[in-house]
Structure formats: structure tokens, C-alpha cells
Amino acid sequence: MKVFVTGATGFIGSAVAAAFARAGHETYGLFRTPGTDRPLEIAEVVPVQGTMEEPDGWRLAAERCSVLVHCAVEYSDRSWDLHRGALGALRDAGRDRSGRVLLSTSGVWVYGDTGDGAIDESAPLDPPTFVAPRPAVDAAVLSWNGGGFRTIVIRPGCVYGRSGSLTASWFESAEKGGAARVVGDGTNRWAMVHRDDLADLYVRTAESGLGGEVLNATDRSRATVNECAAAASSAAGAEGRVERIPVEQAVASMGPFATCLALDQHVDSWKAVRRLGWTPRHAGFVDAAPQLYAAWKASRGSAV
Ligand SMILES: NC(=O)c1ccc[n+]([C@@H]2O[C@H](COP(=O)([O-])OP(=O)(O)OC[C@H]3O[C@@H](n4cnc5c(N)ncnc54)[C@H](OP(=O)(O)O)[C@@H]3O)[C@@H](O)[C@H]2O)c1
């Protein structure tokens, strides 16, 4: 298959593009910033330069592909406009051509606090402010499914591995401040997934005949944020010390994003296991913390 991935230099997009290339698919990766395309070439992904602001610059490349994957994100005031615009361009590239599939990256934060009982894709949504526009975007993507055009929304948990994404701040604060910093009291749980397991799910989904579905992507680990942060702290030489920042204080300095870090979530991914035979191979953050710390250190200066 020919595959087009937006955000191919990003944390998730780079893993996804590399996984498609590794699986033998002819893969094209959209990159924005000059000079960031080398890792794409190393991963045997064909770099295509362009931006979400100007989809006309990459529309032709996308039109030549049967698998369209959206992983780009810009964290700015225009974040959701760009998100909608890029997805609309991918829809236009694929919709009138039968046998195409669009995979859109969402996230489990849209479920809000789930508490202890596991929820699946049928659960009602309760997104915190930071991701409030996301459910409408996901619904639009699902509404495009049909007429030979398949659309899928993938909801990853907090993704770990390599440069760490959200988990990087545990290592960084432990190294710099002598304690891994968490938002809230840390008794909450994050739904999590390793980036390579997540990338495998994208490939399986594209290769399947699935359409019009939401798929959660989480592993089965159930450690608290305190347990994860303590493991990160130990790995980084801070003897397991954890510093807890009250949510209100974190919101004052980080904005509404901070409330997402305090969510308590237990999200089930049985649907992907059942429908696609997807089995996350990484057991969770805590046991792998020493290797994850080493990977985080080694990937310094790299976006992925
Ligand atoms: N990371 C997680 O734990 C996690 C969990 C659940 C869901 N998600 C969702 O997954 C998606 C990807 O997240 P991520 O962590 O991979 O993000 P990321 O590492 O920040 O990657 C973002 C990518 O988008 C590109 N990009 C940014 N602005 C662009 C623009 N205007 N035009 C074209 N490309 C642009 C970046 O290119 P440059 O390199 O040039 O900046 C980069 O390749 C997001 O929607 C995020 O909310 C992430």
C-alpha cells in the first residue's frame, strides 16, 4: 500500500511512519521544519515538505496514497483550525476513491475521569477544556465513513518510550530538581501505551477492512502516577522522590493542559485486541523505567 502520514517527524507520527515502512508499505511522511527530514530517510520514509496551513502543497502526494494517517498537531491558538483543515484535506484526497482509509489520531483524555471501572469506546465523553473541541472533530471523521472510504479514530493513552513525550517531564524534573514532579496527589492512574505498540495498531488497522470505528489504544498496566513517577525518579538517580504540585497551582503556570495530567483513567482496548489481534508487547512504564530513562537521555536533542 502507499501510505501518507502527517506529523511524520513528531513523537507518534515518526513511529507510525517507520512502522508502515518496516511492514513493507511505500510510505510518505509530511515534515514541516527544514532539516528535520533525515530521520525519515533513515527509516525509509519518503519526506514530503509542507504544512497544515497549506494543504495544497501536499494534496497531490496524499491523493496518490490509499492510506492517509493524521498525526500532526500544532499546540497554538489555531491548533483546532489546523487539525480540522488537515483532516478535511485528507478526506478530499481519499473520499472519492474507493478502497482508501483515513486514520485520525485522537486521545483518551476525551473520556475525562473514568475512575476505577474500565471504560470502552462506547463510554460517554467528558472532555476537559484543553481537548473540548476533539469529540466534534472525531464525530466528523466518523461521519465520512462510507462508499468505500473507511475512516477510523484512534484514541491513544499517554504514549511513552524513546524521547518520552509526557513522561519525559518525570525524568527531567528528577534530574534537575531531585524529584519527579506530578500534578495532583499522584493517586490517579494514566491510561498508557508504548509508542511502538501504538504504531503497530495503526498498521494493523490500515491493513484490516475496519471502518467507521473508534479504537482505544492502551496497555494493561494499572500503576498510579505516583508509582510511575517514583520509578522514573529512581531510574534518574533521585531515589524515588516525587514532588506533588496542587492542580490549581499547575493550572496557573501551565494552563488548562494541567487538568489533563490529573485525570484518573482506566481505559480498555479489548476492541482492538478482539478485532485486530493487537497485543501490546510492552507491559507498562514502571518495570521498564531504567531502559526508558536511558532512551530518554540518549534521544536528547531529538524530537522523537
Ligand atoms: N504524545 C502523547 O502522549 C499523545 C497521547 C494521546 C494523543 N496524542 C495526540 O497525538 C497527536 C500527535 O501527538 P505527538 O505527541 O506525536 O505530537 P508532536 O510530537 O508534537 O508532533 C507534532 C508533529 O506535527 C508537526 N506539525 C506541527 N505543526 C505543524 C503544521 N502547522 N504543519 C505541519 N506539521 C506540523 C510537527 O512538525 P515539526 O517537527 O516541524 O514541529 C510534528 O511532526 C496529537 O493530536 C496529540 O494530541 C498524543
Coordinates of C-alpha atoms and ligand atoms in Angstrom, one line a residue:
M1 CA 0.0 0.0 0.0
K2 CA 1.0 3.6 -0.4
V3 CA 0.8 5.5 2.9
F4 CA 0.8 9.2 3.7
V5 CA 1.5 10.3 7.3
T6 CA 1.2 13.9 8.6
G7 CA 3.4 14.9 11.5
A8 CA 5.9 12.3 10.5
T9 CA 8.7 14.0 12.4
G10 CA 6.6 14.0 15.6
F11 CA 6.6 11.6 18.6
I12 CA 3.7 9.4 17.4
G13 CA 3.9 10.2 13.6
S14 CA 7.6 9.1 13.4
A15 CA 6.9 5.8 15.0
V16 CA 3.8 5.3 12.8
A17 CA 5.6 6.2 9.6
A18 CA 8.5 3.9 10.4
A19 CA 6.2 1.0 11.3
F20 CA 4.4 1.3 7.9
A21 CA 7.8 1.4 6.1
R22 CA 9.0 -1.6 8.1
A23 CA 5.9 -3.5 7.2
G24 CA 6.8 -3.1 3.5
H25 CA 4.5 -0.2 2.6
E26 CA 5.6 2.7 0.4
T27 CA 5.4 5.4 3.0
Y28 CA 5.5 9.2 2.6
G29 CA 5.9 11.4 5.6
L30 CA 4.9 15.1 5.8
F31 CA 7.5 17.2 7.6
R32 CA 7.3 21.0 8.2
T33 CA 10.7 22.2 9.5
P34 CA 13.6 22.3 7.1
G35 CA 16.4 19.9 8.2
T36 CA 14.2 17.5 10.1
D37 CA 13.7 15.0 7.3
R38 CA 16.9 13.0 7.8
P39 CA 15.4 10.6 10.3
L40 CA 12.6 9.9 7.8
E41 CA 15.0 8.9 5.1
I42 CA 16.9 6.7 7.6
A43 CA 13.5 5.0 8.3
E44 CA 13.0 4.5 4.6
V45 CA 10.1 7.0 4.6
V46 CA 9.9 9.4 1.6
P47 CA 9.9 13.0 3.0
V48 CA 7.3 15.4 1.7
Q49 CA 7.7 19.0 2.9
G50 CA 4.6 21.0 3.7
T51 CA 2.4 22.5 6.4
M52 CA -1.2 22.1 7.7
E53 CA -1.8 25.7 6.7
E54 CA -1.2 25.0 3.1
P55 CA -2.6 21.5 2.2
D56 CA -2.4 22.3 -1.5
G57 CA 1.3 21.8 -1.2
W58 CA 0.9 18.1 -0.3
R59 CA -2.5 17.2 -1.6
L60 CA -1.2 15.5 -4.7
A61 CA 1.2 13.3 -2.6
A62 CA -1.8 12.4 -0.4
E63 CA -4.0 11.6 -3.4
R64 CA -1.5 9.0 -4.6
C65 CA -1.9 7.1 -1.4
S66 CA -4.6 4.7 -0.2
V67 CA -3.8 5.0 3.5
L68 CA -4.0 8.6 4.9
V69 CA -2.8 9.0 8.5
H70 CA -3.1 12.2 10.5
C71 CA -0.6 12.6 13.4
A72 CA 0.3 16.3 13.1
V73 CA -0.5 18.7 15.8
E74 CA 0.4 22.3 16.4
Y75 CA 0.0 23.5 20.0
S76 CA -1.1 27.1 19.4
D77 CA -4.3 29.2 19.3
R78 CA -5.1 27.9 15.9
S79 CA -4.5 24.2 16.9
W80 CA -8.1 23.0 16.2
D81 CA -8.5 25.0 13.0
L82 CA -5.3 23.4 11.6
H83 CA -6.4 20.0 12.8
R84 CA -9.8 20.3 11.1
G85 CA -8.2 21.8 7.9
A86 CA -5.6 18.9 7.6
L87 CA -8.3 16.3 8.2
G88 CA -10.5 18.0 5.6
A89 CA -7.7 17.9 3.0
L90 CA -7.1 14.2 3.7
R91 CA -10.8 13.5 3.4
D92 CA -10.8 15.3 0.0
A93 CA -7.7 13.3 -1.1
G94 CA -9.4 10.0 -0.3
R95 CA -13.1 10.2 -0.2
D96 CA -14.0 9.8 -3.9
R97 CA -11.5 7.0 -4.3
S98 CA -12.7 3.6 -3.2
G99 CA -10.5 1.4 -1.1
R100 CA -8.9 4.2 0.9
V101 CA -8.7 4.6 4.6
L102 CA -8.2 7.6 6.9
L103 CA -6.8 7.1 10.3
S104 CA -7.2 10.1 12.7
T105 CA -5.3 10.5 15.9
S106 CA -7.4 11.5 18.9
G107 CA -6.7 10.6 22.6
V108 CA -8.3 9.1 25.7
W109 CA -8.5 12.4 27.5
V110 CA -11.9 12.9 25.8
Y111 CA -13.3 10.4 28.2
G112 CA -12.5 12.6 31.2
D113 CA -12.2 11.0 34.6
T114 CA -13.2 7.3 34.4
G115 CA -12.5 6.3 38.0
D116 CA -11.7 2.6 38.7
G117 CA -14.1 0.8 36.4
A118 CA -12.6 0.2 32.9
I119 CA -14.5 2.1 30.1
D120 CA -14.5 1.2 26.4
E121 CA -15.3 3.1 23.2
S122 CA -19.0 3.2 24.0
A123 CA -18.5 5.3 27.1
P124 CA -19.9 8.9 27.2
L125 CA -17.4 11.6 26.6
D126 CA -16.5 14.2 29.2
P127 CA -13.5 16.1 27.8
P128 CA -11.6 18.6 29.9
T129 CA -11.4 22.2 28.4
F130 CA -8.0 21.5 26.8
V131 CA -9.5 18.9 24.5
A132 CA -13.1 20.1 24.4
P133 CA -13.2 20.5 20.6
R134 CA -11.9 17.0 19.9
P135 CA -15.2 15.0 20.2
A136 CA -16.8 17.1 17.4
V137 CA -13.7 16.5 15.2
D138 CA -13.8 12.8 15.9
A139 CA -17.5 12.6 15.1
A140 CA -16.9 14.5 11.8
V141 CA -14.2 12.0 10.8
L142 CA -16.5 9.0 11.6
S143 CA -19.3 10.6 9.6
W144 CA -17.1 10.5 6.4
N145 CA -17.0 6.7 6.6
G146 CA -18.8 5.0 3.7
G147 CA -18.9 4.5 -0.1
G148 CA -15.6 2.5 0.0
F149 CA -13.9 5.2 2.1
R150 CA -13.0 3.9 5.6
T151 CA -12.4 6.3 8.5
I152 CA -11.1 5.3 11.9
V153 CA -10.4 7.3 15.0
I154 CA -7.6 6.0 17.2
R155 CA -7.5 7.1 20.9
P156 CA -4.1 6.5 22.4
G157 CA -3.4 6.7 26.1
C158 CA -0.4 8.7 27.3
V159 CA 2.4 7.5 25.0
Y160 CA 5.8 6.5 26.4
G161 CA 9.1 5.3 25.0
R162 CA 12.1 6.9 23.3
S163 CA 12.1 10.7 24.0
G164 CA 9.2 10.2 26.4
S165 CA 6.6 12.7 25.4
L166 CA 4.6 13.4 28.6
T167 CA 6.7 11.0 30.7
A168 CA 9.8 13.0 29.9
S169 CA 8.9 15.6 32.5
W170 CA 9.3 13.0 35.2
F171 CA 12.9 12.2 34.2
E172 CA 13.7 15.9 33.6
S173 CA 12.4 17.1 36.9
A174 CA 14.1 14.2 38.8
E175 CA 17.4 15.1 37.1
K176 CA 17.2 18.9 37.6
G177 CA 15.2 19.2 40.8
G178 CA 15.9 16.0 42.6
A179 CA 12.3 14.7 42.5
A180 CA 9.9 13.7 39.7
R181 CA 7.2 16.3 39.5
V182 CA 3.5 15.2 39.2
V183 CA 0.3 17.3 39.0
G184 CA -2.2 16.5 41.8
D185 CA -1.7 13.9 44.6
G186 CA -0.5 11.2 42.2
T187 CA -3.0 8.6 43.3
N188 CA -4.6 8.9 39.9
R189 CA -3.8 6.5 37.0
W190 CA -2.9 7.3 33.4
A191 CA -4.0 5.1 30.6
M192 CA -0.7 4.4 28.8
V193 CA 0.7 2.8 25.7
H194 CA 4.2 2.3 24.3
R195 CA 4.8 4.2 21.0
D196 CA 5.9 1.1 19.2
D197 CA 2.8 -0.9 20.3
L198 CA 0.7 2.1 19.2
A199 CA 2.4 2.3 15.8
D200 CA 1.7 -1.4 15.3
L201 CA -2.0 -0.7 15.9
Y202 CA -2.1 1.9 13.1
V203 CA -0.6 -0.7 10.6
R204 CA -3.0 -3.4 11.7
T205 CA -5.9 -1.0 11.4
A206 CA -4.9 0.1 7.9
E207 CA -4.4 -3.4 6.7
S208 CA -7.8 -4.5 8.1
G209 CA -11.2 -3.8 6.5
L210 CA -12.3 -1.9 9.5
G211 CA -14.2 1.4 9.0
G212 CA -16.4 3.8 11.0
E213 CA -14.9 2.8 14.3
V214 CA -13.2 4.3 17.3
L215 CA -10.3 2.3 18.7
N216 CA -8.7 2.9 22.1
A217 CA -5.0 2.1 22.3
T218 CA -3.8 1.4 25.9
D219 CA -1.8 -1.3 27.5
R220 CA -3.0 -3.2 30.6
S221 CA -0.7 -1.5 33.1
R222 CA -2.6 0.0 36.1
A223 CA 0.2 1.8 38.0
T224 CA -0.6 5.1 39.7
V225 CA 1.1 8.2 38.6
N226 CA 3.0 8.2 41.9
E227 CA 4.3 4.7 41.1
C228 CA 5.3 5.7 37.6
A229 CA 7.0 8.9 38.8
A230 CA 8.8 7.1 41.6
A231 CA 10.1 4.6 39.2
A232 CA 11.3 7.4 36.8
S233 CA 12.8 9.2 39.8
S234 CA 14.8 6.1 40.9
A235 CA 16.0 5.5 37.4
A236 CA 17.2 9.1 37.1
G237 CA 19.1 8.9 40.4
A238 CA 16.6 10.8 42.6
E239 CA 16.0 7.8 44.9
G240 CA 12.3 7.6 44.1
R241 CA 11.5 11.1 45.4
V242 CA 8.2 12.6 43.9
E243 CA 7.1 16.2 44.2
R244 CA 3.4 16.8 44.0
I245 CA 2.1 20.1 42.6
P246 CA -1.5 21.1 43.5
V247 CA -3.7 21.1 40.4
E248 CA -4.7 24.7 40.8
Q249 CA -1.0 25.8 41.1
A250 CA -0.2 23.7 38.0
V251 CA -3.1 25.2 36.0
A252 CA -1.9 28.7 37.0
S253 CA 1.5 28.0 35.4
M254 CA 0.7 25.5 32.6
G255 CA -2.9 26.4 31.7
P256 CA -5.8 24.0 31.3
F257 CA -3.5 21.3 29.9
A258 CA -2.5 20.6 33.6
T259 CA -6.0 19.3 34.4
C260 CA -5.5 16.5 31.9
L261 CA -2.4 15.4 33.8
A262 CA -4.6 14.9 36.9
L263 CA -7.2 12.8 35.2
D264 CA -7.8 9.3 36.7
Q265 CA -8.4 6.9 33.8
H266 CA -8.9 3.2 33.2
V267 CA -9.4 2.7 29.5
D268 CA -10.0 -0.7 27.9
S269 CA -8.6 -1.6 24.5
W270 CA -10.2 -5.0 24.1
K271 CA -11.9 -4.0 20.9
A272 CA -8.5 -3.6 19.1
V273 CA -7.4 -6.9 20.6
R274 CA -10.5 -8.7 19.5
R275 CA -11.0 -7.2 16.1
L276 CA -7.3 -6.8 15.0
G277 CA -5.4 -9.3 17.1
W278 CA -3.5 -6.4 18.6
T279 CA -1.4 -7.3 21.6
P280 CA 0.6 -4.6 23.3
R281 CA 4.0 -6.2 23.9
H282 CA 5.2 -3.6 26.4
A283 CA 3.9 -4.4 29.9
G284 CA 4.0 -0.8 31.2
F285 CA 6.1 2.1 32.3
V286 CA 7.2 1.1 35.9
D287 CA 9.2 -2.1 35.2
A288 CA 10.9 -0.6 32.1
A289 CA 11.8 2.7 33.8
P290 CA 15.6 2.2 33.7
Q291 CA 15.6 1.4 30.0
L292 CA 13.1 4.2 29.3
Y293 CA 15.3 6.7 31.2
A294 CA 18.3 5.6 29.2
A295 CA 16.3 6.0 26.0
W296 CA 15.2 9.5 27.1
K297 CA 18.8 10.5 27.8
A298 CA 20.1 9.1 24.5
S299 CA 17.4 10.8 22.5
R300 CA 18.0 14.3 23.9
G301 CA 18.0 16.9 21.1
S302 CA 15.8 14.7 19.0
A303 CA 12.0 15.3 18.7
V304 CA 11.3 11.6 18.8
Ligands
LIG1 N1 2.0 12.2 22.9 C1 1.0 11.6 23.6 O1 1.2 11.0 24.7 C2 -0.4 11.6 23.0 C3 -1.3 10.8 23.6 C4 -2.6 10.8 23.0 C5 -2.9 11.6 21.9 N2 -1.9 12.3 21.3 C6 -2.2 13.1 20.1 O2 -1.5 12.6 19.0 C7 -1.2 13.6 18.1 C8 0.3 13.7 17.8 O3 1.0 14.0 19.1 P1 2.6 13.9 19.2 O4 2.8 13.7 20.7 O5 3.1 13.0 18.2 O6 2.9 15.4 18.8 P2 4.4 16.1 18.4 O7 5.5 15.2 18.9 O8 4.4 17.5 18.9 O9 4.4 16.0 16.8 C9 3.7 17.0 16.1 C10 4.0 16.9 14.6 O10 3.2 17.8 13.9 C11 4.1 18.6 13.1 N3 3.5 19.9 13.0 C12 3.2 20.9 13.9 N4 2.6 22.0 13.4 C13 2.5 21.7 12.1 C14 2.0 22.5 11.0 N5 1.5 23.7 11.2 N6 2.0 21.9 9.8 C15 2.5 20.7 9.6 N7 3.1 19.9 10.5 C16 3.0 20.4 11.8 C17 5.4 18.7 13.9 O11 6.4 19.1 13.0 P3 7.7 19.9 13.5 O12 8.6 18.8 13.9 O13 8.2 20.7 12.3 O14 7.2 20.8 14.6 C18 5.5 17.2 14.3 O15 5.9 16.4 13.2 C19 -1.8 14.9 18.7 O16 -3.1 15.1 18.2 C20 -1.9 14.6 20.2 O17 -2.8 15.3 20.9 C21 -0.7 12.3 21.8

